[in-house]
Amino acid sequence: MKRTAYFISDGTGITSEALGHSLLAQFDSIEFEQITLPYIDSPSKAKEAVALINNAAIVNGIRPLIFDTVVNEDIRNIIAESNAFKIDVFSSFLKPLENELDAHSNYSVGKSHGIVERTRYKDRIDSVNFAIDNDDGAKTRQYANADIILVGVSRCGKTPTCLYMAMQFGLRAANYPLTEDDLEFNKLPEVLAEHKHKLHGLTIDPFQLSAIRHERRANSKYASLDQCDFEVREVEKLFKKLNIPMINTTNFSIEEISTRIMAQTGLERKMN
Amino acid sequence: MKRTAYFISDGTGITSEALGHSLLAQFDSIEFEQITLPYIDSPSKAKEAVALINNAAIVNGIRPLIFDTVVNEDIRNIIAESNAFKIDVFSSFLKPLENELDAHSNYSVGKSHGIVERTRYKDRIDSVNFAIDNDDGAKTRQYANADIILVGVSRCGKTPTCLYMAMQFGLRAANYPLTEDDLEFNKLPEVLAEHKHKLHGLTIDPFQLSAIRHERRANSKYASLDQCDFEVREVEKLFKKLNIPMINTTNFSIEEISTRIMAQTGLERKMN
Protein backbone atom coordinates (compact mmCIF):
# COMPACT_ATOMS: atom_id res chain seq x y z
CA MET A 1 0.00 0.00 0.00
CA LYS A 2 1.32 3.43 -0.97
CA ARG A 3 1.48 6.20 1.62
CA THR A 4 1.91 9.84 0.73
CA ALA A 5 4.44 11.80 2.76
CA TYR A 6 4.58 15.60 2.73
CA PHE A 7 7.67 17.59 3.70
CA ILE A 8 6.39 21.00 4.73
CA SER A 9 8.55 24.03 5.37
CA ASP A 10 8.36 27.81 5.53
CA GLY A 11 11.70 27.89 3.68
CA THR A 12 13.39 25.78 1.03
CA GLY A 13 12.13 22.47 2.42
CA ILE A 14 15.62 20.99 2.33
CA THR A 15 15.91 20.26 6.06
CA SER A 16 12.44 18.79 6.15
CA GLU A 17 13.20 16.58 3.14
CA ALA A 18 16.51 15.40 4.53
CA LEU A 19 14.96 14.47 7.86
CA GLY A 20 11.91 12.85 6.26
CA HIS A 21 14.00 10.86 3.79
CA SER A 22 16.24 9.43 6.46
CA LEU A 23 13.29 8.43 8.66
CA LEU A 24 11.27 6.89 5.80
CA ALA A 25 14.37 5.05 4.53
CA GLN A 26 14.04 2.92 7.67
CA PHE A 27 10.79 1.43 6.32
CA ASP A 28 11.72 -0.28 3.12
CA SER A 29 8.68 -2.56 3.13
CA ILE A 30 6.48 0.47 2.40
CA GLU A 31 6.29 2.51 -0.78
CA PHE A 32 6.04 6.24 -0.19
CA GLU A 33 5.05 9.02 -2.53
CA GLN A 34 7.14 11.93 -1.30
CA ILE A 35 6.03 15.50 -1.94
CA THR A 36 7.79 18.66 -0.80
CA LEU A 37 5.76 21.78 -0.04
CA PRO A 38 8.29 24.61 0.43
CA TYR A 39 7.62 28.27 1.29
CA ILE A 40 4.47 27.62 3.32
CA ASP A 41 4.92 30.96 5.05
CA SER A 42 1.42 32.37 5.42
CA PRO A 43 -1.91 31.14 6.85
CA SER A 44 -3.46 31.12 3.38
CA LYS A 45 -0.71 28.92 1.95
CA ALA A 46 -1.05 26.63 4.97
CA LYS A 47 -4.78 26.30 4.30
CA GLU A 48 -4.11 25.42 0.65
CA ALA A 49 -1.64 22.76 1.80
CA VAL A 50 -4.19 21.32 4.23
CA ALA A 51 -6.80 21.09 1.45
CA LEU A 52 -4.28 19.23 -0.72
CA ILE A 53 -3.37 16.84 2.07
CA ASN A 54 -6.97 16.15 3.07
CA ASN A 55 -7.78 15.41 -0.53
CA ALA A 56 -4.90 12.91 -0.70
CA ALA A 57 -6.26 11.25 2.44
CA ILE A 58 -9.60 10.71 0.69
CA VAL A 59 -8.11 9.58 -2.63
CA ASN A 60 -5.62 7.16 -1.02
CA GLY A 61 -8.05 5.90 1.60
CA ILE A 62 -5.35 6.28 4.25
CA ARG A 63 -4.03 9.27 6.09
CA PRO A 64 -0.82 10.82 4.72
CA LEU A 65 2.28 11.62 6.76
CA ILE A 66 3.55 15.14 7.38
CA PHE A 67 7.10 16.13 8.31
CA ASP A 68 6.74 19.73 9.40
CA THR A 69 9.66 22.12 9.95
CA VAL A 70 7.60 25.32 9.90
CA VAL A 71 8.80 27.57 12.71
CA ASN A 72 5.80 29.86 13.11
CA GLU A 73 3.31 28.42 15.56
CA ASP A 74 0.17 29.91 13.97
CA ILE A 75 1.02 28.30 10.64
CA ARG A 76 1.91 25.04 12.34
CA ASN A 77 -1.45 25.02 14.10
CA ILE A 78 -3.28 25.31 10.79
CA ILE A 79 -1.29 22.38 9.40
CA ALA A 80 -2.04 20.38 12.54
CA GLU A 81 -5.75 20.49 11.66
CA SER A 82 -5.24 18.32 8.57
CA ASN A 83 -6.23 14.65 8.54
CA ALA A 84 -2.62 13.49 8.55
CA PHE A 85 -0.16 11.90 10.92
CA LYS A 86 2.20 14.69 11.83
CA ILE A 87 5.86 14.69 12.83
CA ASP A 88 6.32 18.20 14.19
CA VAL A 89 10.01 18.99 14.43
CA PHE A 90 9.81 22.38 16.10
CA SER A 91 7.24 21.65 18.76
CA SER A 92 9.10 18.44 19.60
CA PHE A 93 12.48 20.10 19.98
CA LEU A 94 12.17 23.86 20.36
CA LYS A 95 10.51 23.91 23.78
CA PRO A 96 13.04 21.53 25.35
CA LEU A 97 15.85 23.61 23.81
CA GLU A 98 14.37 26.81 25.23
CA ASN A 99 14.39 25.24 28.68
CA GLU A 100 17.91 23.92 28.34
CA LEU A 101 19.31 27.19 26.99
CA ASP A 102 17.20 29.28 29.35
CA ALA A 103 16.39 31.53 26.39
CA HIS A 104 13.43 32.26 24.18
CA SER A 105 13.64 31.30 20.51
CA ASN A 106 13.20 34.04 17.93
CA TYR A 107 9.72 32.92 17.08
CA SER A 108 8.48 32.71 20.61
CA VAL A 109 9.40 36.40 20.99
CA GLY A 110 7.89 37.30 17.60
CA LYS A 111 11.08 37.95 15.65
CA SER A 112 11.41 36.69 12.13
CA HIS A 113 14.32 34.80 10.55
CA GLY A 114 17.58 36.69 10.68
CA ILE A 115 19.24 36.99 7.29
CA VAL A 116 22.46 35.19 8.13
CA GLU A 117 22.48 33.79 4.63
CA ARG A 118 24.18 36.78 3.01
CA THR A 119 27.84 36.13 3.79
CA ARG A 120 27.27 32.43 3.52
CA TYR A 121 25.89 33.03 0.04
CA LYS A 122 28.94 34.96 -1.05
CA ASP A 123 31.42 32.45 0.41
CA ARG A 124 29.67 29.70 -1.40
CA ILE A 125 29.57 31.46 -4.76
CA ASP A 126 33.28 32.17 -4.38
CA SER A 127 33.96 28.53 -3.58
CA VAL A 128 31.87 27.27 -6.49
CA ASN A 129 33.69 29.66 -8.81
CA PHE A 130 36.99 28.46 -7.41
CA ALA A 131 36.02 24.84 -8.09
CA ILE A 132 35.03 25.66 -11.68
CA ASP A 133 38.14 27.78 -12.31
CA ASN A 134 40.37 25.04 -10.93
CA ASP A 135 38.60 22.07 -12.45
CA ASP A 136 40.35 19.39 -14.46
CA GLY A 137 43.85 20.84 -14.12
CA ALA A 138 42.64 24.11 -15.66
CA LYS A 139 45.02 26.91 -16.51
CA THR A 140 44.29 29.00 -13.42
CA ARG A 141 45.72 26.54 -10.85
CA GLN A 142 45.26 28.75 -7.82
CA TYR A 143 46.58 25.90 -5.73
CA ALA A 144 48.15 28.19 -3.13
CA ASN A 145 44.59 29.20 -2.15
CA ALA A 146 43.14 25.69 -2.30
CA ASP A 147 41.97 23.89 0.84
CA ILE A 148 42.31 20.57 -0.97
CA ILE A 149 43.35 19.26 -4.39
CA LEU A 150 41.75 16.03 -5.56
CA VAL A 151 43.80 13.86 -7.90
CA GLY A 152 42.90 10.71 -9.81
CA VAL A 153 42.30 9.33 -13.27
CA SER A 154 39.75 10.83 -15.64
CA ARG A 155 36.08 10.18 -14.62
CA CYS A 156 36.70 8.86 -11.13
CA GLY A 157 34.44 11.50 -9.51
CA LYS A 158 36.76 14.46 -8.88
CA THR A 159 34.62 17.25 -10.36
CA PRO A 160 31.29 16.52 -8.65
CA THR A 161 33.11 15.99 -5.35
CA CYS A 162 34.86 19.36 -5.63
CA LEU A 163 31.60 21.10 -6.47
CA TYR A 164 29.81 19.44 -3.57
CA MET A 165 32.52 20.45 -1.10
CA ALA A 166 32.29 24.03 -2.40
CA MET A 167 28.50 24.16 -2.34
CA GLN A 168 27.83 22.41 0.94
CA PHE A 169 30.88 23.34 3.01
CA GLY A 170 32.39 26.44 1.38
CA LEU A 171 35.71 24.68 0.80
CA ARG A 172 38.07 25.67 -1.99
CA ALA A 173 38.54 22.37 -3.77
CA ALA A 174 40.63 22.04 -6.93
CA ASN A 175 41.18 18.92 -8.97
CA TYR A 176 43.79 17.59 -11.35
CA PRO A 177 43.45 14.54 -13.60
CA LEU A 178 46.42 12.22 -13.67
CA THR A 179 46.95 11.08 -17.26
CA GLU A 180 48.72 8.12 -18.75
CA ASP A 181 51.79 10.32 -19.23
CA ASP A 182 51.90 11.25 -15.55
CA LEU A 183 51.47 7.62 -14.60
CA GLU A 184 54.22 6.33 -16.87
CA PHE A 185 56.76 8.62 -15.24
CA ASN A 186 55.51 7.30 -11.90
CA LYS A 187 55.78 10.73 -10.29
CA LEU A 188 53.68 13.82 -9.73
CA PRO A 189 53.53 16.66 -12.26
CA GLU A 190 55.63 19.56 -10.96
CA VAL A 191 52.62 21.82 -10.48
CA LEU A 192 51.29 19.34 -7.91
CA ALA A 193 54.52 18.35 -6.21
CA GLU A 194 54.86 21.60 -4.28
CA HIS A 195 51.32 21.20 -2.87
CA LYS A 196 51.68 17.57 -1.94
CA HIS A 197 50.25 18.07 1.56
CA LYS A 198 46.96 19.24 0.01
CA LEU A 199 46.53 16.26 -2.29
CA HIS A 200 43.89 13.60 -1.78
CA GLY A 201 43.60 10.65 -4.13
CA LEU A 202 40.42 9.21 -5.61
CA THR A 203 40.31 5.73 -7.00
CA ILE A 204 37.53 3.55 -8.42
CA ASP A 205 36.75 0.01 -9.53
CA PRO A 206 38.09 -0.42 -13.12
CA PHE A 207 34.83 -2.06 -14.31
CA GLN A 208 32.76 0.88 -13.13
CA LEU A 209 35.27 3.34 -14.58
CA SER A 210 35.08 1.59 -17.93
CA ALA A 211 31.26 1.75 -17.88
CA ILE A 212 31.33 5.47 -17.08
CA ARG A 213 33.88 6.17 -19.81
CA HIS A 214 31.91 4.16 -22.37
CA GLU A 215 29.03 6.59 -21.89
CA ARG A 216 31.32 9.44 -22.82
CA ARG A 217 33.30 7.77 -25.62
CA ALA A 218 31.84 4.43 -26.55
CA ASN A 219 34.27 1.76 -27.75
CA SER A 220 37.33 3.99 -27.40
CA LYS A 221 40.70 2.85 -26.08
CA TYR A 222 40.05 5.41 -23.31
CA ALA A 223 37.00 3.43 -22.17
CA SER A 224 38.46 -0.05 -22.60
CA LEU A 225 38.73 -2.24 -19.54
CA ASP A 226 42.42 -2.82 -20.24
CA GLN A 227 43.12 0.90 -20.22
CA CYS A 228 41.01 1.53 -17.08
CA ASP A 229 42.64 -1.39 -15.33
CA PHE A 230 46.11 -0.09 -16.17
CA GLU A 231 45.39 3.48 -15.08
CA VAL A 232 43.76 2.48 -11.78
CA ARG A 233 46.58 0.08 -10.92
CA GLU A 234 49.24 2.67 -11.68
CA VAL A 235 47.49 5.53 -9.88
CA GLU A 236 47.02 3.45 -6.74
CA LYS A 237 50.69 2.49 -6.89
CA LEU A 238 51.63 6.17 -7.13
CA PHE A 239 49.38 7.16 -4.19
CA LYS A 240 50.94 4.45 -2.04
CA LYS A 241 54.50 5.30 -3.05
CA LEU A 242 54.00 9.00 -2.20
CA ASN A 243 51.83 8.42 0.88
CA ILE A 244 48.91 10.32 -0.62
CA PRO A 245 45.73 9.40 1.27
CA MET A 246 43.09 7.87 -0.99
CA ILE A 247 39.46 6.90 -1.07
CA ASN A 248 37.76 4.35 -3.30
CA THR A 249 34.64 6.08 -4.67
CA THR A 250 32.99 3.00 -6.18
CA ASN A 251 30.25 2.45 -3.62
CA PHE A 252 29.87 5.96 -2.24
CA SER A 253 27.59 8.88 -2.99
CA ILE A 254 29.05 12.35 -3.50
CA GLU A 255 28.02 13.31 0.06
CA GLU A 256 29.83 10.29 1.41
CA ILE A 257 32.99 10.82 -0.63
CA SER A 258 33.13 14.49 0.43
CA THR A 259 32.45 13.97 4.12
CA ARG A 260 34.75 10.96 4.38
CA ILE A 261 37.61 12.90 2.79
CA MET A 262 36.97 15.73 5.23
CA ALA A 263 36.89 13.35 8.19
CA GLN A 264 40.10 11.69 6.99
CA THR A 265 42.01 14.94 6.45
CA GLY A 266 40.53 16.91 9.33
CA LEU A 267 39.23 19.60 6.95
CA GLU A 268 36.53 21.56 8.69
CA ARG A 269 33.25 22.82 7.34
CA LYS A 270 33.58 26.54 6.61
CA MET A 271 29.90 27.33 6.60
CA ASN A 272 27.65 26.87 9.58
CA MET B 1 28.38 32.43 26.99
CA LYS B 2 29.41 29.99 24.29
CA ARG B 3 27.74 26.62 24.03
CA THR B 4 29.16 23.74 22.05
CA ALA B 5 26.75 21.81 19.83
CA TYR B 6 27.57 18.43 18.32
CA PHE B 7 25.84 17.01 15.28
CA ILE B 8 26.30 13.26 15.49
CA SER B 9 25.49 10.80 12.75
CA ASP B 10 26.31 7.28 11.61
CA GLY B 11 26.44 8.65 8.05
CA THR B 12 27.52 11.91 6.43
CA GLY B 13 26.10 14.11 9.21
CA ILE B 14 24.30 16.28 6.68
CA THR B 15 20.77 15.66 7.97
CA SER B 16 21.87 16.14 11.55
CA GLU B 17 23.64 19.41 10.64
CA ALA B 18 20.69 20.75 8.69
CA LEU B 19 18.29 20.02 11.51
CA GLY B 20 20.63 21.35 14.19
CA HIS B 21 21.40 24.53 12.25
CA SER B 22 17.77 25.37 11.75
CA LEU B 23 16.93 24.80 15.42
CA LEU B 24 19.95 26.74 16.74
CA ALA B 25 19.25 29.58 14.29
CA GLN B 26 16.18 30.29 16.41
CA PHE B 27 18.43 31.36 19.31
CA ASP B 28 20.40 34.30 18.02
CA SER B 29 21.21 35.63 21.47
CA ILE B 30 23.50 32.65 22.03
CA GLU B 31 26.81 31.90 20.38
CA PHE B 32 27.29 28.26 19.45
CA GLU B 33 30.39 26.38 18.49
CA GLN B 34 29.09 23.81 16.04
CA ILE B 35 30.96 20.56 15.50
CA THR B 36 29.93 17.70 13.22
CA LEU B 37 30.90 14.14 14.11
CA PRO B 38 30.04 11.99 11.08
CA TYR B 39 30.43 8.22 10.62
CA ILE B 40 29.91 7.34 14.28
CA ASP B 41 28.98 3.80 13.28
CA SER B 42 30.54 1.59 15.95
CA PRO B 43 30.49 1.40 19.75
CA SER B 44 34.18 2.30 19.92
CA LYS B 45 33.69 5.44 17.84
CA ALA B 46 30.70 6.34 19.99
CA LYS B 47 32.84 6.01 23.11
CA GLU B 48 35.50 8.29 21.60
CA ALA B 49 32.80 10.84 20.82
CA VAL B 50 31.48 10.67 24.38
CA ALA B 51 35.00 11.28 25.76
CA LEU B 52 35.33 14.34 23.50
CA ILE B 53 31.94 15.68 24.56
CA ASN B 54 32.50 15.10 28.24
CA ASN B 55 35.81 16.89 27.98
CA ALA B 56 34.11 19.89 26.33
CA ALA B 57 31.61 19.92 29.19
CA ILE B 58 34.46 20.28 31.68
CA VAL B 59 36.42 22.85 29.65
CA ASN B 60 33.37 25.03 28.92
CA GLY B 61 31.88 24.66 32.37
CA ILE B 62 28.49 23.99 30.84
CA ARG B 63 27.01 20.92 29.24
CA PRO B 64 27.13 20.76 25.42
CA LEU B 65 24.19 20.03 23.15
CA ILE B 66 23.90 16.94 21.00
CA PHE B 67 21.75 16.52 17.88
CA ASP B 68 21.80 12.79 17.26
CA THR B 69 20.59 11.10 14.07
CA VAL B 70 22.29 7.76 14.68
CA VAL B 71 19.86 4.98 13.78
CA ASN B 72 21.37 2.07 15.69
CA GLU B 73 20.00 1.89 19.22
CA ASP B 74 23.13 0.41 20.85
CA ILE B 75 25.26 3.27 19.55
CA ARG B 76 22.62 5.81 20.54
CA ASN B 77 22.56 4.39 24.06
CA ILE B 78 26.31 4.91 24.40
CA ILE B 79 25.97 8.53 23.26
CA ALA B 80 23.10 9.00 25.70
CA GLU B 81 25.53 8.37 28.59
CA SER B 82 27.47 11.56 27.86
CA ASN B 83 27.09 14.67 30.04
CA ALA B 84 25.22 16.54 27.33
CA PHE B 85 21.71 17.70 26.60
CA LYS B 86 20.53 15.40 23.85
CA ILE B 87 18.05 15.89 21.03
CA ASP B 88 17.49 12.34 19.84
CA VAL B 89 15.83 12.39 16.44
CA PHE B 90 15.28 8.69 15.95
CA SER B 91 13.92 7.78 19.35
CA SER B 92 11.62 10.80 19.18
CA PHE B 93 10.19 9.95 15.79
CA LEU B 94 10.89 6.34 14.82
CA LYS B 95 8.67 4.67 17.43
CA PRO B 96 5.63 6.84 16.64
CA LEU B 97 6.22 6.19 12.92
CA GLU B 98 6.39 2.44 13.52
CA ASN B 99 3.03 2.61 15.27
CA GLU B 100 1.44 4.74 12.57
CA LEU B 101 2.77 2.61 9.72
CA ASP B 102 2.15 -0.61 11.60
CA ALA B 103 5.60 -1.75 10.48
CA HIS B 104 9.00 -2.32 12.00
CA SER B 105 11.83 -0.09 10.92
CA ASN B 106 14.91 -1.73 9.42
CA TYR B 107 16.93 -1.23 12.55
CA SER B 108 14.37 -2.63 14.92
CA VAL B 109 14.49 -5.86 12.91
CA GLY B 110 18.29 -5.83 12.73
CA LYS B 111 18.74 -4.92 9.06
CA SER B 112 21.33 -2.41 8.01
CA HIS B 113 20.95 0.53 5.62
CA GLY B 114 19.82 -0.45 2.16
CA ILE B 115 22.09 0.85 -0.58
CA VAL B 116 19.52 2.95 -2.42
CA GLU B 117 22.24 5.48 -3.13
CA ARG B 118 23.59 3.78 -6.25
CA THR B 119 21.15 4.97 -8.91
CA ARG B 120 20.79 8.27 -7.15
CA TYR B 121 24.54 8.67 -7.37
CA LYS B 122 24.61 8.05 -11.09
CA ASP B 123 21.66 10.38 -11.82
CA ARG B 124 23.37 13.11 -9.93
CA ILE B 125 26.74 12.71 -11.62
CA ASP B 126 24.95 12.78 -14.97
CA SER B 127 23.12 15.95 -13.98
CA VAL B 128 26.27 17.67 -12.72
CA ASN B 129 28.04 16.77 -15.94
CA PHE B 130 25.09 18.11 -17.89
CA ALA B 131 25.26 21.41 -15.98
CA ILE B 132 29.00 21.75 -16.65
CA ASP B 133 28.68 20.77 -20.31
CA ASN B 134 25.86 23.26 -20.80
CA ASP B 135 27.25 26.08 -18.70
CA ASP B 136 27.61 29.61 -19.94
CA GLY B 137 26.09 29.03 -23.38
CA ALA B 138 28.73 26.35 -24.06
CA LYS B 139 29.03 24.68 -27.43
CA THR B 140 27.21 21.51 -26.47
CA ARG B 141 23.77 23.12 -25.94
CA GLN B 142 21.86 19.91 -25.31
CA TYR B 143 18.82 22.05 -24.73
CA ALA B 144 16.41 19.40 -26.02
CA ASN B 145 17.36 17.31 -22.95
CA ALA B 146 17.31 20.19 -20.48
CA ASP B 147 14.68 20.42 -17.75
CA ILE B 148 15.30 24.15 -17.46
CA ILE B 149 17.51 26.81 -19.05
CA LEU B 150 18.48 29.77 -16.90
CA VAL B 151 19.09 33.06 -18.69
CA GLY B 152 20.42 36.37 -17.44
CA VAL B 153 23.37 38.73 -17.60
CA SER B 154 26.89 37.64 -16.74
CA ARG B 155 27.47 37.00 -12.97
CA CYS B 156 23.86 37.07 -11.84
CA GLY B 157 24.07 33.58 -10.28
CA LYS B 158 23.19 31.22 -13.15
CA THR B 159 26.07 28.75 -12.81
CA PRO B 160 25.88 28.00 -9.08
CA THR B 161 22.09 27.73 -9.31
CA CYS B 162 22.34 25.19 -12.16
CA LEU B 163 24.91 23.16 -10.25
CA TYR B 164 22.80 23.19 -7.10
CA MET B 165 19.71 22.02 -8.98
CA ALA B 166 21.77 19.20 -10.49
CA MET B 167 23.41 18.17 -7.25
CA GLN B 168 20.45 18.41 -4.91
CA PHE B 169 17.54 17.53 -7.17
CA GLY B 170 19.01 15.68 -10.17
CA LEU B 171 17.64 18.26 -12.61
CA ARG B 172 19.27 18.92 -15.97
CA ALA B 173 19.82 22.64 -15.81
CA ALA B 174 21.57 24.58 -18.58
CA ASN B 175 22.37 28.27 -18.62
CA TYR B 176 22.95 30.93 -21.24
CA PRO B 177 24.36 34.40 -20.58
CA LEU B 178 22.56 37.24 -22.35
CA THR B 179 25.19 39.67 -23.63
CA GLU B 180 25.00 43.30 -24.61
CA ASP B 181 24.58 42.22 -28.24
CA ASP B 182 21.56 40.07 -27.43
CA LEU B 183 20.07 42.89 -25.40
CA GLU B 184 20.54 45.53 -28.10
CA PHE B 185 18.55 43.46 -30.58
CA ASN B 186 15.90 43.14 -27.87
CA LYS B 187 15.20 39.54 -28.78
CA LEU B 188 16.33 36.05 -27.90
CA PRO B 189 19.24 34.38 -29.66
CA GLU B 190 17.88 31.77 -32.07
CA VAL B 191 19.30 28.85 -30.12
CA LEU B 192 17.08 29.85 -27.19
CA ALA B 193 13.96 30.89 -29.05
CA GLU B 194 12.92 27.33 -29.85
CA HIS B 195 13.15 26.36 -26.16
CA LYS B 196 11.33 29.40 -24.86
CA HIS B 197 9.04 27.33 -22.59
CA LYS B 198 12.11 26.07 -20.68
CA LEU B 199 13.60 29.50 -20.02
CA HIS B 200 13.70 31.09 -16.58
CA GLY B 201 15.16 34.57 -16.08
CA LEU B 202 17.52 35.62 -13.30
CA THR B 203 17.97 39.26 -12.42
CA ILE B 204 19.92 41.10 -9.73
CA ASP B 205 20.39 44.50 -8.15
CA PRO B 206 22.82 46.49 -10.38
CA PHE B 207 24.90 47.66 -7.38
CA GLN B 208 25.48 44.09 -6.24
CA LEU B 209 26.20 42.98 -9.81
CA SER B 210 28.78 45.72 -10.15
CA ALA B 211 30.45 44.66 -6.88
CA ILE B 212 30.59 41.02 -8.00
CA ARG B 213 31.99 41.95 -11.40
CA HIS B 214 34.63 44.24 -9.85
CA GLU B 215 36.04 41.20 -8.06
CA ARG B 216 36.50 39.50 -11.39
CA ARG B 217 37.68 42.46 -13.47
CA ALA B 218 38.36 45.48 -11.32
CA ASN B 219 37.69 48.89 -12.86
CA SER B 220 36.56 47.46 -16.19
CA LYS B 221 33.68 48.82 -18.26
CA TYR B 222 32.14 45.36 -17.69
CA ALA B 223 32.04 46.01 -13.93
CA SER B 224 30.97 49.66 -14.08
CA LEU B 225 27.69 50.59 -12.47
CA ASP B 226 26.54 52.24 -15.72
CA GLN B 227 27.07 49.03 -17.66
CA CYS B 228 25.42 46.84 -14.98
CA ASP B 229 22.51 49.23 -14.74
CA PHE B 230 22.03 49.17 -18.50
CA GLU B 231 22.22 45.38 -18.78
CA VAL B 232 19.84 44.72 -15.90
CA ARG B 233 17.29 47.23 -17.18
CA GLU B 234 17.39 45.78 -20.68
CA VAL B 235 17.26 42.15 -19.58
CA GLU B 236 14.25 42.79 -17.34
CA LYS B 237 12.55 44.56 -20.24
CA LEU B 238 13.21 41.54 -22.46
CA PHE B 239 11.88 39.07 -19.88
CA LYS B 240 8.68 41.10 -19.52
CA LYS B 241 8.19 41.51 -23.25
CA LEU B 242 8.55 37.76 -23.84
CA ASN B 243 6.70 36.68 -20.69
CA ILE B 244 9.73 34.81 -19.37
CA PRO B 245 9.27 34.21 -15.63
CA MET B 246 12.02 35.81 -13.57
CA ILE B 247 13.47 35.85 -10.08
CA ASN B 248 15.56 38.57 -8.45
CA THR B 249 18.52 36.77 -6.86
CA THR B 250 19.84 39.72 -4.83
CA ASN B 251 18.70 38.63 -1.37
CA PHE B 252 18.48 34.88 -1.84
CA SER B 253 20.82 31.99 -1.17
CA ILE B 254 21.41 29.38 -3.87
CA GLU B 255 19.02 26.99 -2.11
CA GLU B 256 16.35 29.65 -2.11
CA ILE B 257 16.84 30.64 -5.74
CA SER B 258 16.73 26.99 -6.81
CA THR B 259 13.72 25.96 -4.77
CA ARG B 260 11.76 29.13 -5.59
CA ILE B 261 12.31 28.62 -9.33
CA MET B 262 11.16 25.03 -8.94
CA ALA B 263 8.06 26.08 -7.01
CA GLN B 264 7.30 28.78 -9.59
CA THR B 265 7.70 26.48 -12.61
CA GLY B 266 6.31 23.32 -11.05
CA LEU B 267 9.57 21.44 -11.72
CA GLU B 268 9.72 18.40 -9.49
CA ARG B 269 12.64 16.98 -7.58
CA LYS B 270 13.97 13.96 -9.46
CA MET B 271 15.79 12.39 -6.55
CA ASN B 272 14.09 11.16 -3.41
mmCIF file of C-alpha atoms in Angstrom, chain B residues 141 143-145 149 190-199:
data_model
loop_
_atom_site.group_PDB
_atom_site.id
_atom_site.type_symbol
_atom_site.label_atom_id
_atom_site.label_comp_id
_atom_site.label_asym_id
_atom_site.label_seq_id
_atom_site.Cartn_x
_atom_site.Cartn_y
_atom_site.Cartn_z
ATOM 1 C CA ARG B 141 23.773 23.117 -25.942
ATOM 2 C CA TYR B 143 18.815 22.051 -24.725
ATOM 3 C CA ALA B 144 16.413 19.396 -26.021
ATOM 4 C CA ASN B 145 17.360 17.313 -22.955
ATOM 5 C CA ILE B 149 17.513 26.806 -19.052
ATOM 6 C CA GLU B 190 17.876 31.772 -32.066
ATOM 7 C CA VAL B 191 19.299 28.853 -30.122
ATOM 8 C CA LEU B 192 17.082 29.851 -27.186
ATOM 9 C CA ALA B 193 13.964 30.886 -29.052
ATOM 10 C CA GLU B 194 12.921 27.325 -29.852
ATOM 11 C CA HIS B 195 13.154 26.356 -26.160
ATOM 12 C CA LYS B 196 11.330 29.398 -24.859
ATOM 13 C CA HIS B 197 9.040 27.327 -22.587
ATOM 14 C CA LYS B 198 12.109 26.074 -20.685
ATOM 15 C CA LEU B 199 13.599 29.496 -20.017
#
